[in-house]
Tab-separated table of C-alpha atoms and ligand atoms in Angstrom:
chain	number	residue	atom	x	y	z
A	35	MET	CA	-219.002	63.256	47.112
A	36	LYS	CA	-219.816	59.731	47.668
A	37	GLU	CA	-223.398	59.913	46.784
A	38	LYS	CA	-222.517	61.829	43.720
A	39	ILE	CA	-220.287	59.394	42.362
A	40	ILE	CA	-222.707	56.249	43.119
A	41	GLN	CA	-225.285	58.455	41.092
A	42	TYR	CA	-223.044	58.745	38.298
A	43	ILE	CA	-222.334	54.791	38.457
A	44	GLU	CA	-226.024	54.472	37.801
A	45	LYS	CA	-226.187	56.999	34.978
A	46	VAL	CA	-223.510	55.514	33.461
A	47	ASP	CA	-224.894	52.282	33.587
A	48	ASN	CA	-227.756	53.506	31.747
A	49	LEU	CA	-225.957	55.443	28.842
A	50	SER	CA	-226.946	54.621	25.217
A	51	ALA	CA	-225.318	55.404	21.636
A	52	LYS	CA	-226.628	54.811	18.085
A	53	THR	CA	-223.578	56.167	16.413
A	54	SER	CA	-219.849	56.132	17.047
A	55	SER	CA	-219.939	60.275	17.351
A	56	GLU	CA	-222.367	59.989	19.937
A	57	ILE	CA	-219.925	57.483	21.735
A	58	GLU	CA	-217.214	60.015	21.053
A	59	ASN	CA	-219.179	62.456	22.889
A	60	ILE	CA	-219.772	60.166	25.910
A	61	ARG	CA	-215.870	59.606	25.935
A	62	ILE	CA	-214.945	63.242	25.899
A	63	GLU	CA	-217.950	63.849	28.687
A	64	TYR	CA	-216.368	61.413	31.120
A	65	LEU	CA	-212.550	60.831	30.166
A	66	GLY	CA	-211.680	63.852	28.290
A	67	LYS	CA	-209.203	66.445	29.846
A	68	LYS	CA	-211.873	68.583	31.018
A	69	GLY	CA	-214.568	65.797	31.512
A	70	LEU	CA	-215.980	64.737	34.452
A	71	MET	CA	-213.473	62.008	35.757
A	72	ASN	CA	-210.535	64.718	35.832
A	73	GLU	CA	-212.918	67.172	37.919
A	74	LEU	CA	-213.535	64.343	40.258
A	75	PHE	CA	-209.952	63.760	40.856
A	76	GLU	CA	-209.481	67.420	41.431
A	77	GLN	CA	-212.067	67.627	44.041
A	78	PHE	CA	-210.641	64.233	45.523
A	79	LYS	CA	-207.503	66.023	46.422
A	80	GLU	CA	-209.531	68.356	48.969
A	81	ILE	CA	-211.304	65.702	51.066
A	82	PRO	CA	-210.187	64.733	54.526
A	83	PRO	CA	-207.327	61.831	54.783
A	84	GLN	CA	-210.226	59.145	56.443
A	85	GLU	CA	-212.366	59.240	53.468
A	86	LYS	CA	-209.954	58.929	50.835
A	87	LYS	CA	-209.399	54.951	50.900
A	88	GLU	CA	-213.265	54.441	50.542
A	89	ILE	CA	-213.951	57.397	47.891
A	90	GLY	CA	-210.845	56.489	46.117
A	91	LEU	CA	-212.354	53.010	45.284
A	92	LEU	CA	-215.522	54.261	44.159
A	93	LEU	CA	-213.710	56.552	41.819
A	94	ASN	CA	-211.769	53.842	40.299
A	95	ASN	CA	-215.334	51.883	39.822
A	96	LEU	CA	-216.621	54.730	37.966
A	97	LYS	CA	-213.845	54.926	35.676
A	98	LYS	CA	-213.878	51.449	34.953
A	99	SER	CA	-217.692	51.773	34.281
A	100	VAL	CA	-217.157	54.580	31.962
A	101	GLU	CA	-214.642	52.786	30.030
A	102	THR	CA	-216.468	49.337	30.009
A	103	LYS	CA	-219.792	51.159	28.723
A	104	ILE	CA	-217.896	52.644	25.794
A	105	GLU	CA	-216.221	49.262	24.673
A	106	PHE	CA	-219.550	47.639	24.760
A	107	LEU	CA	-221.544	50.529	22.985
A	108	LYS	CA	-218.702	50.265	20.336
A	109	ASN	CA	-218.827	46.315	19.777
A	110	SER	CA	-222.654	46.432	19.651
A	111	ILE	CA	-222.752	49.234	16.618
A	112	GLU	CA	-220.268	47.149	14.827
A	113	ASN	CA	-222.252	43.895	15.181
A	114	SER	CA	-225.487	45.573	14.084
A	115	TYR	CA	-224.599	46.781	10.960
A	116	SER	CA	-226.328	44.962	8.542
A	117	LYS	CA	-228.987	42.957	10.445
A	118	GLU	CA	-231.524	45.546	9.282
A	119	GLU	CA	-230.560	45.487	5.669
A	120	ASP	CA	-230.396	41.491	5.640
A	121	LYS	CA	-234.147	41.430	6.681
A	122	GLU	CA	-235.161	43.938	4.053
A	123	ASP	CA	-234.800	42.136	0.644
A	124	LEU	CA	-235.913	38.578	0.584
A	125	THR	CA	-235.672	38.374	-3.058
A	126	LYS	CA	-231.816	39.370	-3.255
A	127	PRO	CA	-230.334	36.130	-5.111
A	128	TYR	CA	-228.477	34.023	-2.463
A	129	ASN	CA	-224.699	33.960	-2.186
A	130	GLU	CA	-223.583	31.353	-4.769
A	131	LYS	CA	-221.156	28.511	-3.569
A	132	VAL	CA	-217.962	28.924	-5.312
A	133	LEU	CA	-217.006	25.133	-6.701
A	134	GLY	CA	-213.534	24.305	-7.147
A	135	SER	CA	-212.571	22.912	-10.637
A	136	SER	CA	-210.458	19.981	-11.892
A	137	HIS	CA	-206.785	20.553	-12.362
A	138	PRO	CA	-205.714	20.911	-15.740
A	139	LEU	CA	-203.584	17.912	-15.666
A	140	SER	CA	-206.334	15.954	-14.448
A	141	ILE	CA	-208.452	17.079	-17.140
A	142	VAL	CA	-206.002	16.641	-19.950
A	143	ARG	CA	-205.130	13.024	-18.377
A	144	ASN	CA	-208.962	11.903	-18.293
A	145	GLN	CA	-209.442	13.158	-22.055
A	146	ILE	CA	-206.323	11.063	-23.171
A	147	ILE	CA	-207.620	7.857	-21.198
A	148	GLU	CA	-210.976	8.382	-22.502
A	149	ILE	CA	-209.883	8.252	-25.983
A	150	PHE	CA	-207.395	5.403	-25.748
A	151	SER	CA	-210.117	3.358	-23.653
A	152	SER	CA	-212.613	3.842	-26.520
A	153	ILE	CA	-210.332	1.912	-28.892
A	154	GLY	CA	-209.738	-0.943	-26.212
A	155	TYR	CA	-207.123	0.430	-23.734
A	156	VAL	CA	-207.105	-0.626	-20.262
A	157	VAL	CA	-205.508	1.649	-17.425
A	158	GLU	CA	-202.865	0.105	-16.007
A	159	GLU	CA	-200.696	1.209	-12.730
A	160	ALA	CA	-197.492	0.423	-10.778
A	161	GLY	CA	-195.605	2.223	-7.988
A	162	GLU	CA	-193.967	5.389	-8.086
A	163	ILE	CA	-190.946	3.658	-6.320
A	164	GLU	CA	-189.193	1.247	-8.439
A	165	ASP	CA	-185.889	-1.030	-8.964
A	166	ASP	CA	-183.434	-0.443	-11.668
A	167	TRP	CA	-184.706	-3.503	-13.479
A	168	HIS	CA	-188.286	-2.272	-14.011
A	169	VAL	CA	-187.255	1.282	-14.984
A	170	PHE	CA	-183.873	0.411	-16.936
A	171	SER	CA	-182.439	-2.786	-17.391
A	172	ALA	CA	-185.537	-4.753	-18.545
A	173	LEU	CA	-186.175	-1.872	-21.114
A	174	ASN	CA	-182.947	-2.359	-22.772
A	175	PHE	CA	-181.013	0.329	-21.322
A	176	ALA	CA	-177.552	-0.205	-21.512
A	177	GLU	CA	-175.084	-0.606	-18.252
A	178	GLU	CA	-173.655	2.718	-18.951
A	179	HIS	CA	-176.743	4.799	-20.291
A	180	PRO	CA	-176.599	8.232	-18.951
A	181	ALA	CA	-180.208	8.121	-18.043
A	182	ARG	CA	-179.154	6.029	-14.785
A	183	ASP	CA	-176.953	8.748	-13.921
A	184	MET	CA	-177.302	10.529	-10.484
A	185	GLN	CA	-177.939	13.670	-12.557
A	186	ASP	CA	-181.219	12.266	-13.683
A	187	THR	CA	-182.285	9.645	-11.392
A	188	PHE	CA	-183.323	9.865	-7.711
A	189	PHE	CA	-181.660	7.200	-5.940
A	190	ILE	CA	-183.541	5.866	-2.978
A	191	GLU	CA	-181.316	2.957	-2.088
A	192	LYS	CA	-178.087	1.810	-3.573
A	193	ARG	CA	-177.861	-2.033	-3.722
A	194	GLU	CA	-174.893	-4.443	-3.729
A	195	ASP	CA	-176.523	-6.224	-6.776
A	196	ASN	CA	-177.106	-3.213	-8.358
A	197	ASN	CA	-180.745	-3.444	-8.736
A	198	HIS	CA	-181.050	-0.142	-6.787
A	199	THR	CA	-184.247	1.269	-5.616
A	200	VAL	CA	-184.962	4.427	-7.435
A	201	LEU	CA	-187.985	6.706	-8.217
A	202	ARG	CA	-189.225	5.962	-11.770
A	203	THR	CA	-188.202	8.599	-14.276
A	204	HIS	CA	-190.543	7.419	-16.529
A	205	THR	CA	-193.771	5.266	-17.109
A	206	SER	CA	-192.374	2.954	-19.269
A	207	SER	CA	-191.567	0.880	-16.144
A	208	VAL	CA	-195.429	-0.002	-16.338
A	209	GLN	CA	-195.170	-1.562	-19.389
A	210	VAL	CA	-192.553	-3.783	-17.923
A	211	ARG	CA	-194.983	-4.713	-14.885
A	212	THR	CA	-197.830	-5.297	-17.046
A	213	MET	CA	-195.697	-7.718	-19.460
A	214	GLU	CA	-194.548	-9.607	-16.402
A	215	LYS	CA	-198.049	-10.270	-14.991
A	216	GLN	CA	-200.284	-10.579	-18.219
A	217	ALA	CA	-199.660	-12.632	-21.609
A	218	PRO	CA	-200.415	-11.089	-24.486
A	219	PRO	CA	-202.402	-9.607	-26.305
A	220	ILE	CA	-201.798	-6.757	-23.920
A	221	ARG	CA	-203.406	-3.084	-24.891
A	222	MET	CA	-202.717	-0.848	-22.071
A	223	ILE	CA	-201.948	2.782	-21.191
A	224	ALA	CA	-200.616	4.022	-17.724
A	225	PRO	CA	-200.732	7.531	-16.583
A	226	GLY	CA	-198.847	8.562	-13.583
A	227	ARG	CA	-196.379	10.881	-11.803
A	228	VAL	CA	-192.470	10.428	-12.863
A	229	PHE	CA	-189.317	11.999	-11.036
A	230	ARG	CA	-186.081	13.457	-12.578
A	231	ASN	CA	-183.264	15.312	-10.814
A	232	GLU	CA	-183.795	18.374	-12.845
A	233	ALA	CA	-183.308	22.090	-11.811
A	234	ILE	CA	-186.981	23.700	-11.993
A	235	SER	CA	-187.898	26.150	-14.360
A	236	ALA	CA	-190.316	27.443	-17.117
A	237	ARG	CA	-189.581	24.042	-19.345
A	238	ALA	CA	-188.602	21.394	-16.728
A	239	HIS	CA	-189.645	20.190	-13.477
A	240	CYS	CA	-188.460	17.290	-11.008
A	241	ILE	CA	-191.859	16.041	-10.818
A	242	PHE	CA	-194.061	15.511	-13.774
A	243	HIS	CA	-196.703	13.236	-15.241
A	244	GLN	CA	-196.670	10.927	-18.314
A	245	ILE	CA	-198.752	8.506	-20.033
A	246	GLU	CA	-197.664	5.391	-21.511
A	247	GLY	CA	-199.030	3.344	-24.144
A	248	LEU	CA	-198.331	-0.219	-25.186
A	249	TYR	CA	-200.037	-2.641	-27.407
A	250	ILE	CA	-198.617	-6.199	-28.120
A	251	ASP	CA	-200.387	-9.177	-30.228
A	252	LYS	CA	-199.507	-11.220	-33.067
A	253	GLY	CA	-198.816	-9.194	-36.002
A	254	VAL	CA	-198.711	-5.885	-34.799
A	255	SER	CA	-196.899	-3.494	-37.271
A	256	PHE	CA	-195.873	0.098	-37.622
A	257	ALA	CA	-198.748	1.047	-39.647
A	258	ASP	CA	-201.080	-0.099	-36.733
A	259	LEU	CA	-198.703	2.236	-34.374
A	260	LYS	CA	-199.310	5.290	-37.195
A	261	GLN	CA	-203.262	4.518	-37.251
A	262	ASN	CA	-203.496	4.640	-33.376
A	263	LEU	CA	-201.445	7.807	-32.746
A	264	LEU	CA	-203.410	9.510	-35.783
A	265	TYR	CA	-206.646	8.499	-34.298
A	266	PHE	CA	-205.526	10.081	-30.740
A	267	ALA	CA	-204.179	13.206	-32.405
A	268	LYS	CA	-207.428	13.954	-34.400
A	269	GLU	CA	-209.833	13.174	-31.344
A	270	PHE	CA	-207.664	15.179	-28.886
A	271	PHE	CA	-206.563	18.213	-31.200
A	272	GLY	CA	-209.368	18.187	-33.623
A	273	GLU	CA	-210.350	16.352	-37.041
A	274	ASN	CA	-208.002	18.296	-39.186
A	275	THR	CA	-204.868	17.425	-37.242
A	276	GLN	CA	-202.199	15.962	-39.364
A	277	ILE	CA	-199.207	13.987	-37.947
A	278	ARG	CA	-195.654	13.317	-38.911
A	279	LEU	CA	-193.106	10.449	-37.332
A	280	ARG	CA	-189.661	11.268	-37.608
A	281	PRO	CA	-186.725	8.930	-36.951
A	282	SER	CA	-185.368	9.025	-33.385
A	283	TYR	CA	-183.714	6.671	-30.649
A	284	PHE	CA	-185.150	5.166	-27.647
A	285	PRO	CA	-183.448	1.848	-26.106
A	286	PHE	CA	-186.618	0.257	-25.850
A	287	THR	CA	-188.015	0.706	-29.353
A	288	GLU	CA	-186.737	-0.414	-32.737
A	289	PRO	CA	-187.391	1.464	-34.838
A	290	SER	CA	-188.118	4.589	-32.708
A	291	ALA	CA	-189.616	7.746	-33.694
A	292	GLU	CA	-190.836	11.023	-32.421
A	293	MET	CA	-194.346	12.098	-33.134
A	294	ASP	CA	-195.369	15.706	-34.339
A	295	VAL	CA	-198.959	16.875	-34.715
A	296	SER	CA	-199.671	19.925	-36.784
A	297	CYS	CA	-199.936	22.952	-34.604
A	298	ASN	CA	-203.567	23.523	-33.647
A	299	LEU	CA	-203.022	27.380	-32.989
A	300	CYS	CA	-201.727	28.411	-36.281
A	301	GLY	CA	-203.016	25.592	-38.641
A	302	GLY	CA	-199.716	24.713	-39.628
A	303	LYS	CA	-198.834	27.989	-41.235
A	304	GLY	CA	-196.103	28.798	-38.540
A	305	CYS	CA	-196.476	30.808	-35.277
A	306	ASN	CA	-194.392	31.442	-32.215
A	307	ILE	CA	-195.627	28.442	-30.559
A	308	CYS	CA	-194.537	26.203	-33.130
A	309	LYS	CA	-191.494	28.132	-33.589
A	310	GLY	CA	-192.665	28.789	-37.244
A	311	THR	CA	-192.281	25.377	-38.154
A	312	GLY	CA	-196.111	24.347	-38.086
A	313	TRP	CA	-195.492	21.287	-36.088
A	314	LEU	CA	-195.502	20.504	-32.458
A	315	GLU	CA	-193.462	17.639	-31.033
A	316	ILE	CA	-195.782	15.537	-28.564
A	317	MET	CA	-194.380	12.069	-28.286
A	318	GLY	CA	-191.793	9.569	-28.547
A	319	CYS	CA	-193.085	5.961	-29.806
A	320	GLY	CA	-191.687	3.072	-31.881
A	321	MET	CA	-191.882	-0.864	-32.229
A	322	VAL	CA	-191.065	-2.754	-28.992
A	323	ASP	CA	-187.306	-4.104	-29.159
A	324	PRO	CA	-187.369	-7.806	-29.033
A	325	ASN	CA	-185.155	-7.656	-26.201
A	326	VAL	CA	-187.565	-5.705	-24.084
A	327	LEU	CA	-190.276	-8.484	-24.974
A	328	GLU	CA	-187.785	-11.084	-24.113
A	329	ALA	CA	-186.522	-9.400	-20.929
A	330	SER	CA	-190.232	-9.943	-19.616
A	331	LYS	CA	-190.577	-13.655	-21.127
A	332	ILE	CA	-192.723	-12.753	-24.313
A	333	ASP	CA	-191.515	-14.841	-27.172
A	334	SER	CA	-190.607	-11.999	-29.630
A	335	SER	CA	-190.723	-14.842	-32.689
A	336	ILE	CA	-194.330	-14.604	-32.055
A	337	TYR	CA	-195.130	-11.607	-30.596
A	338	SER	CA	-194.629	-7.771	-31.671
A	339	GLY	CA	-195.922	-4.631	-30.271
A	340	PHE	CA	-195.468	-0.901	-30.302
A	341	ALA	CA	-195.032	1.672	-27.636
A	342	PHE	CA	-195.421	5.457	-26.974
A	343	GLY	CA	-194.940	7.690	-24.046
A	344	MET	CA	-195.974	11.356	-23.639
A	345	GLY	CA	-195.819	14.193	-21.017
A	346	ILE	CA	-199.074	15.243	-19.885
A	347	GLU	CA	-197.809	18.981	-18.979
A	348	ARG	CA	-196.492	19.324	-22.308
A	349	ILE	CA	-199.771	18.455	-24.102
A	350	ALA	CA	-201.833	20.457	-21.674
A	351	MET	CA	-199.366	23.336	-22.307
A	352	LEU	CA	-199.869	22.971	-26.222
A	353	LYS	CA	-203.893	22.531	-25.877
A	354	TYR	CA	-204.351	25.567	-23.227
A	355	GLY	CA	-201.042	27.932	-24.399
A	356	VAL	CA	-199.659	27.882	-21.051
A	357	ARG	CA	-196.076	29.155	-21.216
A	358	ASP	CA	-194.783	28.274	-17.926
A	359	LEU	CA	-194.746	24.601	-16.309
A	360	ARG	CA	-194.227	26.122	-12.812
A	361	LEU	CA	-197.925	27.218	-12.890
A	362	TYR	CA	-199.334	23.645	-12.678
A	363	PHE	CA	-197.729	23.245	-9.358
A	364	GLU	CA	-198.280	26.539	-7.539
A	365	ASN	CA	-201.863	26.081	-6.747
A	366	ASP	CA	-202.646	29.627	-7.544
A	367	ILE	CA	-206.686	29.821	-7.638
A	368	ARG	CA	-206.392	32.459	-10.202
A	369	PHE	CA	-204.777	29.913	-12.600
A	370	LEU	CA	-206.566	26.817	-11.652
A	371	GLU	CA	-210.138	28.375	-12.077
A	372	GLN	CA	-209.613	29.456	-15.804
A	373	PHE	CA	-210.065	25.450	-16.234
A	374	SER	CA	-213.541	24.682	-15.982
A	375	SER	CA	-214.822	21.149	-16.313
A	376	SER	CA	-217.342	18.761	-14.864
A	377	PHE	CA	-216.030	16.742	-12.271
B	207	LIG	N1	-190.283	7.000	-21.705
B	207	LIG	C1	-189.665	8.075	-22.771
B	207	LIG	C2	-189.345	9.218	-22.059
B	207	LIG	O1	-189.572	9.095	-20.871
B	207	LIG	C3	-191.185	8.087	-23.533
B	207	LIG	C4	-191.062	7.216	-24.537
B	207	LIG	C5	-190.661	7.100	-25.740
B	207	LIG	C6	-192.122	5.901	-24.066
B	207	LIG	C7	-190.877	6.260	-26.754
B	207	LIG	C8	-192.217	4.954	-25.065
B	207	LIG	C9	-191.570	4.944	-26.262
B	207	LIG	O2	-193.151	3.948	-24.902
B	207	LIG	O3	-191.970	4.094	-27.289
B	207	LIG	O4	-188.949	9.959	-22.465
């Protein structure tokens, strides 16, 4: 019996198979109910006790060899599946590398920057962590203004002197930083992230993006404001775009206005995006309040200026017909890859 088992071990070592059904046949032949292993274990019962130890070991070795061989054959079939095919067709197109695309908010931000840069605006930046002075007080917010409330503002540190550390709630803080470090004429835009303590929904988020604009010089008038914003609207939304300015209120501008553009989806006829009005509200603006100039030590008897601010998410929603703001932040490739653009 000993010789028989050794012969089988050698035989198993030389087994080969090309398909999985051949492997299955080997398994049945050796390990199946009526297979060789069970037959040998039956015979094992009959052998004299003094041979049992040696033969038992050999039998176990044979069983292990069969199992190892079957595993090996299975693996080699799996790994060799396409090697032949790959060799065959050298003319096949290569697998194109999938490149990422710019985020829709980056695309829109860059377009806005480009338009304002073309008429002399310079990009300014400042920190996202700010103090009360630059976000509120220097912008003429009254002490009890609701925007300072815990409900809107993320406070980082409360301070004795009330100049609390906050996350900026708007990019208007960059106006103040720029006026502090630079004498007029000033012509700047400030793109950046802003933070508000709001519940996240299809229309609101606690983190979003704005672009602030500021122009200060001698003799700047409301007509300049209108002309600059009309130029922007035509460049961004198309040559036929109209604008209208509605009176509004912001603490830092006087007079203040809300700017609408004619709906570029229905051409002003009225649709569900513009809610039948033919107009889309896109930004706040106004003449810089003299108190704001004075707070940053700019003489309001010599200089005047205008400011404007818009939300990038909203502009991108109008441009691309995006209905839910949360899509911008979920990083779902199926959403993002629709916005192709050069890097
Ligand atoms: N800071 C305003 C906001 O966050 C937007 C804004 C309105 C900015 C009017 C301005 C402006 O500069 O003149 O809602």
